[in-house]
PDB file of C-alpha atoms in Angstrom:
ATOM      1  CA  MET A 297      -2.772 -28.099   7.839  1.00  0.00           C
ATOM      2  CA  LEU A 298       0.634 -28.415   7.862  1.00  0.00           C
ATOM      3  CA  VAL A 299       2.424 -27.378  11.547  1.00  0.00           C
ATOM      4  CA  ASP A 300       5.942 -26.502  12.709  1.00  0.00           C
ATOM      5  CA  THR A 301       6.525 -26.095  16.307  1.00  0.00           C
ATOM      6  CA  LEU A 302       9.233 -24.483  17.117  1.00  0.00           C
ATOM      7  CA  SER A 303      10.797 -23.693  20.108  1.00  0.00           C
ATOM      8  CA  SER A 304       8.515 -20.986  20.918  1.00  0.00           C
ATOM      9  CA  SER A 305       5.561 -20.997  18.691  1.00  0.00           C
ATOM     10  CA  THR A 306       3.907 -22.354  16.330  1.00  0.00           C
ATOM     11  CA  THR A 307       3.194 -21.398  12.312  1.00  0.00           C
ATOM     12  CA  SER A 308       1.004 -22.937  10.389  1.00  0.00           C
ATOM     13  CA  THR A 309      -0.380 -23.018   7.007  1.00  0.00           C
ATOM     14  CA  VAL A 310      -3.819 -22.290   6.539  1.00  0.00           C
ATOM     15  CA  ASP A 311      -5.306 -23.603   3.205  1.00  0.00           C
ATOM     16  CA  THR A 312      -8.029 -20.976   2.460  1.00  0.00           C
ATOM     17  CA  SER A 313      -9.651 -22.340  -0.023  1.00  0.00           C
ATOM     18  CA  HIS A 314     -12.702 -22.766   2.545  1.00  0.00           C
ATOM     19  CA  ASP A 315     -11.829 -20.239   5.573  1.00  0.00           C
ATOM     20  CA  PRO A 316     -15.056 -19.180   6.151  1.00  0.00           C
ATOM     21  CA  GLY A 317     -13.364 -15.566   7.079  1.00  0.00           C
ATOM     22  CA  GLU A 318      -9.633 -13.402   7.835  1.00  0.00           C
ATOM     23  CA  PRO A 319      -8.046 -12.148  10.446  1.00  0.00           C
ATOM     24  CA  ALA A 320      -8.684  -8.797  11.006  1.00  0.00           C
ATOM     25  CA  HIS A 321      -5.021  -8.082  11.174  1.00  0.00           C
ATOM     26  CA  LEU A 322      -4.743  -8.620   7.678  1.00  0.00           C
ATOM     27  CA  SER A 323      -4.282  -5.635   5.120  1.00  0.00           C
ATOM     28  CA  LEU A 324      -6.022  -5.403   2.486  1.00  0.00           C
ATOM     29  CA  PHE A 325      -3.222  -6.569  -0.156  1.00  0.00           C
ATOM     30  CA  ASN A 326      -2.709  -9.461   1.729  1.00  0.00           C
ATOM     31  CA  THR A 327      -6.294 -11.031   1.979  1.00  0.00           C
ATOM     32  CA  ARG A 328      -7.658 -14.054  -0.111  1.00  0.00           C
ATOM     33  CA  ARG A 329     -10.465 -11.268  -1.122  1.00  0.00           C
ATOM     34  CA  TYR A 330      -7.582  -8.983  -3.451  1.00  0.00           C
ATOM     35  CA  HIS A 331      -5.562 -12.374  -4.535  1.00  0.00           C
ATOM     36  CA  GLU A 332      -9.119 -13.840  -5.955  1.00  0.00           C
ATOM     37  CA  LEU A 333      -9.501 -11.079  -7.868  1.00  0.00           C
ATOM     38  CA  ASN A 334      -5.689 -11.359  -9.256  1.00  0.00           C
ATOM     39  CA  LEU A 335      -5.504 -15.130  -8.875  1.00  0.00           C
ATOM     40  CA  ASP A 336      -4.102 -17.344 -13.051  1.00  0.00           C
ATOM     41  CA  GLY A 337      -4.374 -20.869 -12.898  1.00  0.00           C
ATOM     42  CA  SER A 338      -2.819 -23.373 -11.069  1.00  0.00           C
ATOM     43  CA  GLU A 339      -1.525 -20.320  -8.317  1.00  0.00           C
ATOM     44  CA  ARG A 340      -2.691 -20.713  -5.059  1.00  0.00           C
ATOM     45  CA  TYR A 341      -3.244 -18.152  -2.179  1.00  0.00           C
ATOM     46  CA  VAL A 342      -1.512 -19.668   0.997  1.00  0.00           C
ATOM     47  CA  ARG A 343      -1.957 -17.485   5.042  1.00  0.00           C
ATOM     48  CA  LEU A 344       1.144 -18.695   6.949  1.00  0.00           C
ATOM     49  CA  ASP A 345      -0.706 -17.455  10.646  1.00  0.00           C
ATOM     50  CA  THR A 346       2.102 -17.603  13.750  1.00  0.00           C
ATOM     51  CA  LEU A 347       1.005 -18.125  17.274  1.00  0.00           C
ATOM     52  CA  THR A 348       3.244 -17.311  20.608  1.00  0.00           C
ATOM     53  CA  ALA A 349       3.814 -20.767  22.322  1.00  0.00           C
ATOM     54  CA  ASP A 350       0.620 -19.923  24.683  1.00  0.00           C
ATOM     55  CA  GLY A 351      -1.840 -19.375  21.620  1.00  0.00           C
ATOM     56  CA  ARG A 352      -1.533 -15.763  20.798  1.00  0.00           C
ATOM     57  CA  THR A 353      -0.870 -14.619  17.402  1.00  0.00           C
ATOM     58  CA  VAL A 354       2.341 -13.183  16.936  1.00  0.00           C
ATOM     59  CA  GLY A 355       0.816 -12.102  12.969  1.00  0.00           C
ATOM     60  CA  SER A 356       0.886 -13.260   9.637  1.00  0.00           C
ATOM     61  CA  LEU A 357       2.885 -14.245   6.119  1.00  0.00           C
ATOM     62  CA  ALA A 358       0.561 -14.339   3.477  1.00  0.00           C
ATOM     63  CA  GLY A 359       1.058 -14.632  -0.289  1.00  0.00           C
ATOM     64  CA  VAL A 360       0.429 -16.532  -3.639  1.00  0.00           C
ATOM     65  CA  VAL A 361       2.390 -19.746  -4.418  1.00  0.00           C
ATOM     66  CA  ASP A 362       3.081 -20.508  -8.297  1.00  0.00           C
ATOM     67  CA  GLY A 363       4.990 -23.495  -8.417  1.00  0.00           C
ATOM     68  CA  PRO A 364       8.469 -23.409  -6.297  1.00  0.00           C
ATOM     69  CA  THR A 365       7.711 -19.573  -6.074  1.00  0.00           C
ATOM     70  CA  PHE A 366       6.315 -17.721  -3.659  1.00  0.00           C
ATOM     71  CA  THR A 367       5.617 -14.468  -3.703  1.00  0.00           C
ATOM     72  CA  SER A 368       4.225 -11.664  -0.674  1.00  0.00           C
ATOM     73  CA  GLY A 369       2.643  -8.783  -2.689  1.00  0.00           C
ATOM     74  CA  HIS A 370       1.791 -10.998  -5.316  1.00  0.00           C
ATOM     75  CA  ARG A 371       0.632  -8.396  -8.841  1.00  0.00           C
ATOM     76  CA  ALA A 372       0.355  -5.842  -5.221  1.00  0.00           C
ATOM     77  CA  PRO A 373       2.268  -2.565  -4.971  1.00  0.00           C
ATOM     78  CA  PHE A 374       3.651  -4.576  -1.546  1.00  0.00           C
ATOM     79  CA  GLY A 375       2.500  -7.716   0.302  1.00  0.00           C
ATOM     80  CA  GLY A 376       4.876  -7.796   3.467  1.00  0.00           C
ATOM     81  CA  ILE A 377       3.998  -9.109   7.902  1.00  0.00           C
ATOM     82  CA  ASP A 378       0.898  -7.976   8.824  1.00  0.00           C
ATOM     83  CA  LEU A 379       1.377  -8.420  12.796  1.00  0.00           C
ATOM     84  CA  VAL A 380      -1.432  -8.335  15.476  1.00  0.00           C
ATOM     85  CA  ARG A 381       0.430  -5.830  17.640  1.00  0.00           C
ATOM     86  CA  ASP A 382       2.371  -2.875  16.447  1.00  0.00           C
ATOM     87  CA  THR A 383       4.838  -3.524  18.128  1.00  0.00           C
ATOM     88  CA  GLU A 384       6.260  -7.028  18.288  1.00  0.00           C
ATOM     89  CA  THR A 385       9.462  -8.432  19.991  1.00  0.00           C
ATOM     90  CA  ALA A 386      12.083  -9.496  18.268  1.00  0.00           C
ATOM     91  CA  ALA A 387      12.278 -12.923  19.140  1.00  0.00           C
ATOM     92  CA  HIS A 388       8.024 -13.540  18.501  1.00  0.00           C
ATOM     93  CA  LEU A 389       9.501 -11.751  15.104  1.00  0.00           C
ATOM     94  CA  GLU A 390      12.749 -13.979  14.158  1.00  0.00           C
ATOM     95  CA  GLN A 391      10.675 -17.846  14.975  1.00  0.00           C
ATOM     96  CA  LEU A 392       7.789 -15.803  12.618  1.00  0.00           C
ATOM     97  CA  ILE A 393      10.395 -15.738   9.451  1.00  0.00           C
ATOM     98  CA  ARG A 394      11.656 -18.833  10.609  1.00  0.00           C
ATOM     99  CA  GLY A 395       8.856 -20.707  10.983  1.00  0.00           C
ATOM    100  CA  SER A 396       7.186 -19.195   7.377  1.00  0.00           C
ATOM    101  CA  LEU A 397      10.737 -20.023   5.359  1.00  0.00           C
ATOM    102  CA  LEU A 398      10.436 -23.811   6.887  1.00  0.00           C
ATOM    103  CA  SER A 399       6.483 -23.430   6.831  1.00  0.00           C
ATOM    104  CA  LEU A 400       7.103 -22.993   2.651  1.00  0.00           C
ATOM    105  CA  ASP A 401       9.681 -25.165   1.947  1.00  0.00           C
ATOM    106  CA  GLY A 402       7.075 -28.283   2.821  1.00  0.00           C
ATOM    107  CA  LEU A 403       5.131 -26.686   1.232  1.00  0.00           C
ATOM    108  CA  GLY A 404       7.340 -27.295  -2.091  1.00  0.00           C
ATOM    109  CA  VAL A 405       8.622 -23.802  -2.130  1.00  0.00           C
ATOM    110  CA  THR A 406      12.191 -23.235  -3.399  1.00  0.00           C
ATOM    111  CA  THR A 407      12.290 -19.406  -3.388  1.00  0.00           C
ATOM    112  CA  VAL A 408      10.850 -16.575  -1.157  1.00  0.00           C
ATOM    113  CA  ASN A 409       9.637 -13.089  -2.942  1.00  0.00           C
ATOM    114  CA  VAL A 410       8.237  -9.930  -0.154  1.00  0.00           C
ATOM    115  CA  ARG A 411       7.745  -6.848  -1.164  1.00  0.00           C
ATOM    116  CA  ALA A 412       8.137  -5.538   2.053  1.00  0.00           C
ATOM    117  CA  ARG A 413       5.570  -2.470   3.031  1.00  0.00           C
ATOM    118  CA  ALA A 414       7.321   0.418   3.912  1.00  0.00           C
ATOM    119  CA  ASP A 415       9.146   1.174   7.200  1.00  0.00           C
ATOM    120  CA  ALA A 416       7.090   3.697   7.820  1.00  0.00           C
ATOM    121  CA  TYR A 417       3.823   1.003   8.576  1.00  0.00           C
ATOM    122  CA  SER A 418       4.846  -0.382  12.394  1.00  0.00           C
ATOM    123  CA  ALA A 419       7.615   0.444  14.952  1.00  0.00           C
ATOM    124  CA  SER A 420       8.251  -3.092  13.629  1.00  0.00           C
ATOM    125  CA  GLU A 421       9.613  -2.812  10.360  1.00  0.00           C
ATOM    126  CA  PRO A 422      12.945  -1.662  10.308  1.00  0.00           C
ATOM    127  CA  THR A 423      12.943  -4.879  12.992  1.00  0.00           C
ATOM    128  CA  ILE A 424      11.650  -6.864  10.474  1.00  0.00           C
ATOM    129  CA  ALA A 425      13.761  -5.750   7.498  1.00  0.00           C
ATOM    130  CA  PHE A 426      17.049  -6.827   9.970  1.00  0.00           C
ATOM    131  CA  LEU A 427      15.909 -10.360  10.795  1.00  0.00           C
ATOM    132  CA  ALA A 428      15.488 -11.306   6.995  1.00  0.00           C
ATOM    133  CA  LEU A 429      18.301  -9.489   5.786  1.00  0.00           C
ATOM    134  CA  ASN A 430      20.364 -11.538   8.484  1.00  0.00           C
ATOM    135  CA  LEU A 431      18.571 -14.959   8.220  1.00  0.00           C
ATOM    136  CA  GLY A 432      19.171 -15.445   4.630  1.00  0.00           C
ATOM    137  CA  PHE A 433      16.992 -12.460   2.388  1.00  0.00           C
ATOM    138  CA  THR A 434      18.411 -10.820   0.059  1.00  0.00           C
ATOM    139  CA  ILE A 435      17.700  -7.462  -1.248  1.00  0.00           C
ATOM    140  CA  THR A 436      16.498  -7.270  -4.329  1.00  0.00           C
ATOM    141  CA  ALA A 437      14.783  -4.074  -5.217  1.00  0.00           C
ATOM    142  CA  CYS A 438      14.459  -0.959  -3.367  1.00  0.00           C
ATOM    143  CA  GLU A 439      12.410   2.539  -3.494  1.00  0.00           C
ATOM    144  CA  LEU A 440      11.656   5.662  -2.646  1.00  0.00           C
ATOM    145  CA  ASN A 441       8.462   5.865  -0.696  1.00  0.00           C
ATOM    146  CA  PHE A 442       7.037   9.054   0.655  1.00  0.00           C
ATOM    147  CA  GLN A 443       4.397   9.069   3.191  1.00  0.00           C
ATOM    148  CA  ILE A 444       2.563  11.936   6.026  1.00  0.00           C
ATOM    149  CA  ASP A 445       2.328  10.966   9.064  1.00  0.00           C
ATOM    150  CA  LEU A 446      -0.840  12.195  10.214  1.00  0.00           C
ATOM    151  CA  ALA A 447      -0.746  10.875  13.846  1.00  0.00           C
ATOM    152  CA  ASP A 448      -0.204  14.218  15.582  1.00  0.00           C
ATOM    153  CA  HIS A 449      -2.934  15.950  13.247  1.00  0.00           C
ATOM    154  CA  THR A 450      -6.713  16.706  14.180  1.00  0.00           C
ATOM    155  CA  SER A 451      -7.157  18.824  11.077  1.00  0.00           C
ATOM    156  CA  THR A 452      -6.661  20.238   8.220  1.00  0.00           C
ATOM    157  CA  ASP A 453      -5.275  24.127   9.695  1.00  0.00           C
ATOM    158  CA  GLU A 454      -2.928  21.688  12.308  1.00  0.00           C
ATOM    159  CA  TYR A 455      -1.519  20.224   8.624  1.00  0.00           C
ATOM    160  CA  THR A 456      -1.119  23.269   6.407  1.00  0.00           C
ATOM    161  CA  ALA A 457       0.450  25.023   8.982  1.00  0.00           C
ATOM    162  CA  THR A 458       3.622  22.539   8.888  1.00  0.00           C
ATOM    163  CA  LEU A 459       3.738  23.427   5.363  1.00  0.00           C
ATOM    164  CA  LYS A 460       6.377  25.799   3.946  1.00  0.00           C
ATOM    165  CA  LYS A 461       5.942  28.879   2.152  1.00  0.00           C
ATOM    166  CA  PRO A 462       6.257  27.762  -1.301  1.00  0.00           C
ATOM    167  CA  ALA A 463       4.046  25.346  -0.566  1.00  0.00           C
ATOM    168  CA  ARG A 464       1.087  27.133   1.511  1.00  0.00           C
ATOM    169  CA  LYS A 465       1.462  29.394  -0.824  1.00  0.00           C
ATOM    170  CA  ALA A 466       0.507  27.291  -3.890  1.00  0.00           C
ATOM    171  CA  LEU A 467      -2.199  25.499  -1.184  1.00  0.00           C
ATOM    172  CA  ARG A 468      -3.426  28.916  -1.484  1.00  0.00           C
ATOM    173  CA  HIS A 469      -3.542  29.454  -5.179  1.00  0.00           C
ATOM    174  CA  SER A 470      -4.360  25.752  -5.955  1.00  0.00           C
ATOM    175  CA  MET A 471      -8.085  26.369  -3.375  1.00  0.00           C
ATOM    176  CA  ALA A 472      -8.697  29.560  -4.698  1.00  0.00           C
ATOM    177  CA  LEU A 473      -9.535  27.545  -8.196  1.00  0.00           C
ATOM    178  CA  GLY A 474     -12.669  27.106  -6.655  1.00  0.00           C
ATOM    179  CA  CYS A 475     -13.224  23.380  -7.043  1.00  0.00           C
ATOM    180  CA  THR A 476     -15.512  20.878  -5.713  1.00  0.00           C
ATOM    181  CA  ALA A 477     -14.342  17.916  -4.525  1.00  0.00           C
ATOM    182  CA  VAL A 478     -16.765  15.188  -4.919  1.00  0.00           C
ATOM    183  CA  ASP A 479     -16.689  11.524  -3.512  1.00  0.00           C
ATOM    184  CA  ALA A 480     -17.400   9.605  -6.294  1.00  0.00           C
ATOM    185  CA  SER A 481     -20.395   7.009  -6.110  1.00  0.00           C
ATOM    186  CA  THR A 482     -22.260   6.745  -9.172  1.00  0.00           C
ATOM    187  CA  ASP A 483     -19.805   4.323 -11.914  1.00  0.00           C
ATOM    188  CA  ALA A 484     -20.188   7.825 -14.339  1.00  0.00           C
ATOM    189  CA  GLU A 485     -18.004   9.182 -10.994  1.00  0.00           C
ATOM    190  CA  TRP A 486     -15.893   6.836 -10.867  1.00  0.00           C
ATOM    191  CA  ALA A 487     -15.691   6.947 -14.377  1.00  0.00           C
ATOM    192  CA  ALA A 488     -15.071  10.691 -14.505  1.00  0.00           C
ATOM    193  CA  GLY A 489     -12.202  10.456 -12.213  1.00  0.00           C
ATOM    194  CA  TYR A 490     -10.579   7.746 -13.747  1.00  0.00           C
ATOM    195  CA  GLY A 491      -9.882   9.018 -16.613  1.00  0.00           C
ATOM    196  CA  VAL A 492      -8.648  12.131 -15.019  1.00  0.00           C
ATOM    197  CA  ILE A 493      -5.475   9.596 -13.983  1.00  0.00           C
ATOM    198  CA  GLU A 494      -5.898   8.073 -17.562  1.00  0.00           C
ATOM    199  CA  ARG A 495      -5.071  10.984 -18.931  1.00  0.00           C
ATOM    200  CA  ASN A 496      -2.327  12.079 -16.921  1.00  0.00           C
ATOM    201  CA  ARG A 497      -0.441   8.640 -17.074  1.00  0.00           C
ATOM    202  CA  GLN A 498      -0.412   9.369 -21.324  1.00  0.00           C
ATOM    203  CA  SER A 499       0.727  12.676 -21.259  1.00  0.00           C
ATOM    204  CA  ARG A 500       3.435  11.287 -19.625  1.00  0.00           C
ATOM    205  CA  GLU A 501       4.105   8.330 -21.267  1.00  0.00           C
ATOM    206  CA  ARG A 502       3.837   5.880 -18.000  1.00  0.00           C
ATOM    207  CA  PRO A 503       1.160   2.750 -18.127  1.00  0.00           C
ATOM    208  CA  MET A 504      -2.273   3.025 -16.940  1.00  0.00           C
ATOM    209  CA  ARG A 505      -1.557  -0.433 -14.974  1.00  0.00           C
ATOM    210  CA  LEU A 506      -5.175  -0.643 -13.300  1.00  0.00           C
ATOM    211  CA  SER A 507      -7.889  -1.057 -16.169  1.00  0.00           C
ATOM    212  CA  PHE A 508     -11.501   0.713 -15.397  1.00  0.00           C
ATOM    213  CA  SER A 509     -13.066  -2.745 -14.786  1.00  0.00           C
ATOM    214  CA  TYR A 510     -10.778  -3.798 -12.595  1.00  0.00           C
ATOM    215  CA  VAL A 511     -10.990  -0.841 -10.764  1.00  0.00           C
ATOM    216  CA  LEU A 512     -15.110  -0.978 -10.089  1.00  0.00           C
ATOM    217  CA  ARG A 513     -14.566  -5.095  -9.053  1.00  0.00           C
ATOM    218  CA  ILE A 514     -11.988  -4.149  -6.383  1.00  0.00           C
ATOM    219  CA  ARG A 515     -14.237  -1.112  -5.156  1.00  0.00           C
ATOM    220  CA  ASP A 516     -16.869  -3.918  -4.718  1.00  0.00           C
ATOM    221  CA  ALA A 517     -14.889  -6.583  -3.495  1.00  0.00           C
ATOM    222  CA  PHE A 518     -14.125  -3.901  -0.361  1.00  0.00           C
ATOM    223  CA  PRO A 519     -16.802  -2.017   0.425  1.00  0.00           C
ATOM    224  CA  GLY A 520     -15.570   1.607   1.477  1.00  0.00           C
ATOM    225  CA  ARG A 521     -11.855   1.001   1.867  1.00  0.00           C
ATOM    226  CA  VAL A 522     -11.234   2.657  -1.930  1.00  0.00           C
ATOM    227  CA  ARG A 523     -12.462   5.199  -2.850  1.00  0.00           C
ATOM    228  CA  MET A 524     -11.739   7.258  -5.502  1.00  0.00           C
ATOM    229  CA  GLN A 525     -11.613  11.556  -4.747  1.00  0.00           C
ATOM    230  CA  THR A 526     -11.909  13.709  -8.441  1.00  0.00           C
ATOM    231  CA  LEU A 527     -11.907  17.505  -8.514  1.00  0.00           C
ATOM    232  CA  TYR A 528     -14.245  19.621 -10.873  1.00  0.00           C
ATOM    233  CA  HIS A 529     -13.548  23.141 -11.883  1.00  0.00           C
ATOM    234  CA  GLY A 530     -17.310  23.672 -12.669  1.00  0.00           C
ATOM    235  CA  THR A 531     -18.695  20.164 -14.272  1.00  0.00           C
ATOM    236  CA  ARG A 532     -15.649  19.409 -15.423  1.00  0.00           C
ATOM    237  CA  PRO A 533     -12.713  16.953 -13.811  1.00  0.00           C
ATOM    238  CA  VAL A 534      -9.478  18.474 -13.253  1.00  0.00           C
ATOM    239  CA  ALA A 535      -7.533  16.178 -10.771  1.00  0.00           C
ATOM    240  CA  ALA A 536      -8.593  12.490  -8.802  1.00  0.00           C
ATOM    241  CA  SER A 537      -7.220  10.326  -6.510  1.00  0.00           C
ATOM    242  CA  LEU A 538      -7.915   6.093  -6.416  1.00  0.00           C
ATOM    243  CA  VAL A 539      -7.269   5.110  -2.826  1.00  0.00           C
ATOM    244  CA  TYR A 540      -7.187   2.412  -0.586  1.00  0.00           C
ATOM    245  CA  ARG A 541      -7.597   1.068   2.782  1.00  0.00           C
ATOM    246  CA  VAL A 542      -5.276  -0.855   3.150  1.00  0.00           C
ATOM    247  CA  ALA A 543      -5.990  -1.363   6.884  1.00  0.00           C
ATOM    248  CA  PRO A 544      -7.459   0.068  10.048  1.00  0.00           C
ATOM    249  CA  GLY A 545      -5.586   3.977   9.945  1.00  0.00           C
ATOM    250  CA  ARG A 546      -3.807   3.392   7.045  1.00  0.00           C
ATOM    251  CA  ASP A 547      -4.295   4.833   3.599  1.00  0.00           C
ATOM    252  CA  TYR A 548      -2.650   4.394   0.294  1.00  0.00           C
ATOM    253  CA  VAL A 549      -2.743   6.442  -2.985  1.00  0.00           C
ATOM    254  CA  VAL A 550      -2.661   3.916  -5.534  1.00  0.00           C
ATOM    255  CA  ALA A 551      -2.871   6.655  -8.326  1.00  0.00           C
ATOM    256  CA  TRP A 552      -3.623  10.083  -8.262  1.00  0.00           C
ATOM    257  CA  GLY A 553      -3.383  13.057 -11.077  1.00  0.00           C
ATOM    258  CA  ASP A 554      -4.530  16.225 -12.938  1.00  0.00           C
ATOM    259  CA  ASP A 555      -5.634  17.176 -16.477  1.00  0.00           C
ATOM    260  CA  HIS A 556      -6.810  20.204 -16.551  1.00  0.00           C
ATOM    261  CA  ARG A 557      -5.686  23.914 -18.599  1.00  0.00           C
ATOM    262  CA  LEU A 558      -6.164  26.025 -14.945  1.00  0.00           C
ATOM    263  CA  GLU A 559      -3.953  29.191 -14.245  1.00  0.00           C
ATOM    264  CA  HIS A 560      -2.815  27.362 -11.493  1.00  0.00           C
ATOM    265  CA  SER A 561      -2.388  23.035 -10.636  1.00  0.00           C
ATOM    266  CA  PRO A 562      -4.859  21.215  -9.087  1.00  0.00           C
ATOM    267  CA  MET A 563      -3.043  18.848  -7.149  1.00  0.00           C
ATOM    268  CA  ASN A 564      -1.815  20.785  -4.048  1.00  0.00           C
ATOM    269  CA  ALA A 565      -5.712  21.280  -3.878  1.00  0.00           C
ATOM    270  CA  LEU A 566      -5.997  17.837  -4.363  1.00  0.00           C
ATOM    271  CA  ALA A 567      -3.345  16.325  -1.759  1.00  0.00           C
ATOM    272  CA  TYR A 568      -5.219  18.813   0.656  1.00  0.00           C
ATOM    273  CA  HIS A 569      -8.684  17.056   0.384  1.00  0.00           C
ATOM    274  CA  VAL A 570      -7.563  14.138   0.552  1.00  0.00           C
ATOM    275  CA  VAL A 571      -5.623  14.840   3.626  1.00  0.00           C
ATOM    276  CA  ASP A 572      -9.134  16.118   4.880  1.00  0.00           C
ATOM    277  CA  ARG A 573     -10.607  12.906   4.512  1.00  0.00           C
ATOM    278  CA  SER A 574      -7.853  10.892   5.645  1.00  0.00           C
ATOM    279  CA  LEU A 575      -7.950  12.704   9.384  1.00  0.00           C
ATOM    280  CA  ALA A 576     -11.794  12.451   9.369  1.00  0.00           C
ATOM    281  CA  ASP A 577     -12.117   9.451   9.338  1.00  0.00           C
ATOM    282  CA  GLY A 578      -8.936   8.609  11.714  1.00  0.00           C
ATOM    283  CA  VAL A 579      -6.527   7.549   9.337  1.00  0.00           C
ATOM    284  CA  THR A 580      -2.748   8.281  10.649  1.00  0.00           C
ATOM    285  CA  LEU A 581      -0.631   7.544   7.651  1.00  0.00           C
ATOM    286  CA  LEU A 582      -1.154   8.688   4.596  1.00  0.00           C
ATOM    287  CA  ASP A 583       1.324   6.521   2.061  1.00  0.00           C
ATOM    288  CA  LEU A 584       1.820   8.450  -1.231  1.00  0.00           C
ATOM    289  CA  GLY A 585       3.567   5.374  -3.010  1.00  0.00           C
ATOM    290  CA  ILE A 586       6.555   4.961  -4.850  1.00  0.00           C
ATOM    291  CA  SER A 587       8.640   8.280  -5.883  1.00  0.00           C
ATOM    292  CA  SER A 588      11.376   5.761  -8.300  1.00  0.00           C
ATOM    293  CA  GLU A 589      11.307   2.989 -10.673  1.00  0.00           C
ATOM    294  CA  GLN A 590      13.274   0.627 -10.722  1.00  0.00           C
ATOM    295  CA  GLY A 591      16.008   2.011  -8.457  1.00  0.00           C
ATOM    296  CA  ARG A 592      15.967   5.731 -10.171  1.00  0.00           C
ATOM    297  CA  PRO A 593      14.159   8.844  -9.193  1.00  0.00           C
ATOM    298  CA  ASN A 594      11.337  10.413  -9.635  1.00  0.00           C
ATOM    299  CA  HIS A 595      12.807  14.302  -9.272  1.00  0.00           C
ATOM    300  CA  GLY A 596       9.371  15.898  -9.808  1.00  0.00           C
ATOM    301  CA  LEU A 597       7.379  13.529  -8.131  1.00  0.00           C
ATOM    302  CA  ILE A 598       9.780  13.276  -5.063  1.00  0.00           C
ATOM    303  CA  GLN A 599      10.070  17.440  -4.706  1.00  0.00           C
ATOM    304  CA  PHE A 600       6.178  17.540  -5.417  1.00  0.00           C
ATOM    305  CA  LYS A 601       5.788  14.341  -2.742  1.00  0.00           C
ATOM    306  CA  GLN A 602       8.053  16.728   0.179  1.00  0.00           C
ATOM    307  CA  SER A 603       6.178  19.800  -0.755  1.00  0.00           C
ATOM    308  CA  ILE A 604       3.170  18.867   0.499  1.00  0.00           C
ATOM    309  CA  GLY A 605       4.468  17.594   3.340  1.00  0.00           C
ATOM    310  CA  ALA A 606       5.479  14.041   2.736  1.00  0.00           C
ATOM    311  CA  ARG A 607       8.594  12.107   4.365  1.00  0.00           C
ATOM    312  CA  PRO A 608      11.058   9.461   3.031  1.00  0.00           C
ATOM    313  CA  SER A 609      11.808   6.447   4.108  1.00  0.00           C
ATOM    314  CA  LEU A 610      12.657   2.792   1.653  1.00  0.00           C
ATOM    315  CA  ARG A 611      10.267   0.185   0.508  1.00  0.00           C
ATOM    316  CA  LEU A 612      12.262  -2.846  -0.096  1.00  0.00           C
ATOM    317  CA  ASP A 613      11.764  -6.400  -2.412  1.00  0.00           C
ATOM    318  CA  LEU A 614      13.284  -9.513  -0.397  1.00  0.00           C
ATOM    319  CA  SER A 615      13.910 -12.653  -1.854  1.00  0.00           C
ATOM    320  CA  ALA A 616      15.530 -15.612  -0.403  1.00  0.00           C
ATOM    321  CA  SER A 617      15.879 -19.768  -0.770  1.00  0.00           C
ATOM    322  CA  THR A 618      14.291 -22.015   1.830  1.00  0.00           C
ATOM    323  CA  ARG A 619      16.459 -24.222   0.462  1.00  0.00           C
ATOM    324  CA  ARG A 620      19.705 -22.592   2.014  1.00  0.00           C
ATOM    325  CA  GLY A 621      17.974 -21.874   5.038  1.00  0.00           C
ATOM    326  CA  PRO A 622      18.925 -19.384   7.714  1.00  0.00           C
ATOM    327  CA  SER A 623      21.863 -20.461   9.986  1.00  0.00           C
TER     328      SER A 623
END
């Protein structure tokens, strides 16, 4: 294990190939278990843990080393820094970033890429971005993310009361379709939901990046943290959502969509049921993902997500050279 001792903290590079367990503060996309589903060839998972001088864990930067390049968020929507505490001091965050760069340099890494999460994930995210940008990182991509803050809601009634009048009307029409929400339990139910999302992507000429076999593998790798929720109109599946519990209190909508010939869209009802399930599980942040691609806004997605109570934030891809190092 490589250890770099800094002025007020220690950053250690953990050899995770024989790691018997993973810290509870790691988000799903930063776990060894997730990356084991995606590693190819010489790629290697590495976790960088930062401790205070008295031994308290501040947080971790995890990702994949491939030759001279380290990527947090490797084959994932995002990665970023996982903290034990929602709010951390700027001094400790600075040491975490500096120490991680030094440790990666010691592993022969010359380029560090971090696909950061949206800044709504914790109170420390803006500080992390501020420090990273002033310690040598540059922005390589900027996308528009949307999320629903559920922290102040205890029921779907409270949630719907926050919607504007047109959105409440659309929800009434959608709910009047009489669709039934089903959490998939059998492989056949998972296939039905996946098929709806796949057909929706195909109709919009957008790729379905996750194969059905992969969805089943990640479901089995993270029991209870990956769910498929499908709306049925009678016996026909008409809308579905694939949702990951990426961290305690944090749900991420990986994909959703509809496929129907109904008078009204079932998507408003689907959003309602996704919110209802997250609230029932004590989730405080429902991440709906980005509504842009390569910096270009998807105006239809933006309008829909805003109508169901989502608010925008930035999701940044950051890059730095370890050889240049922070000043």
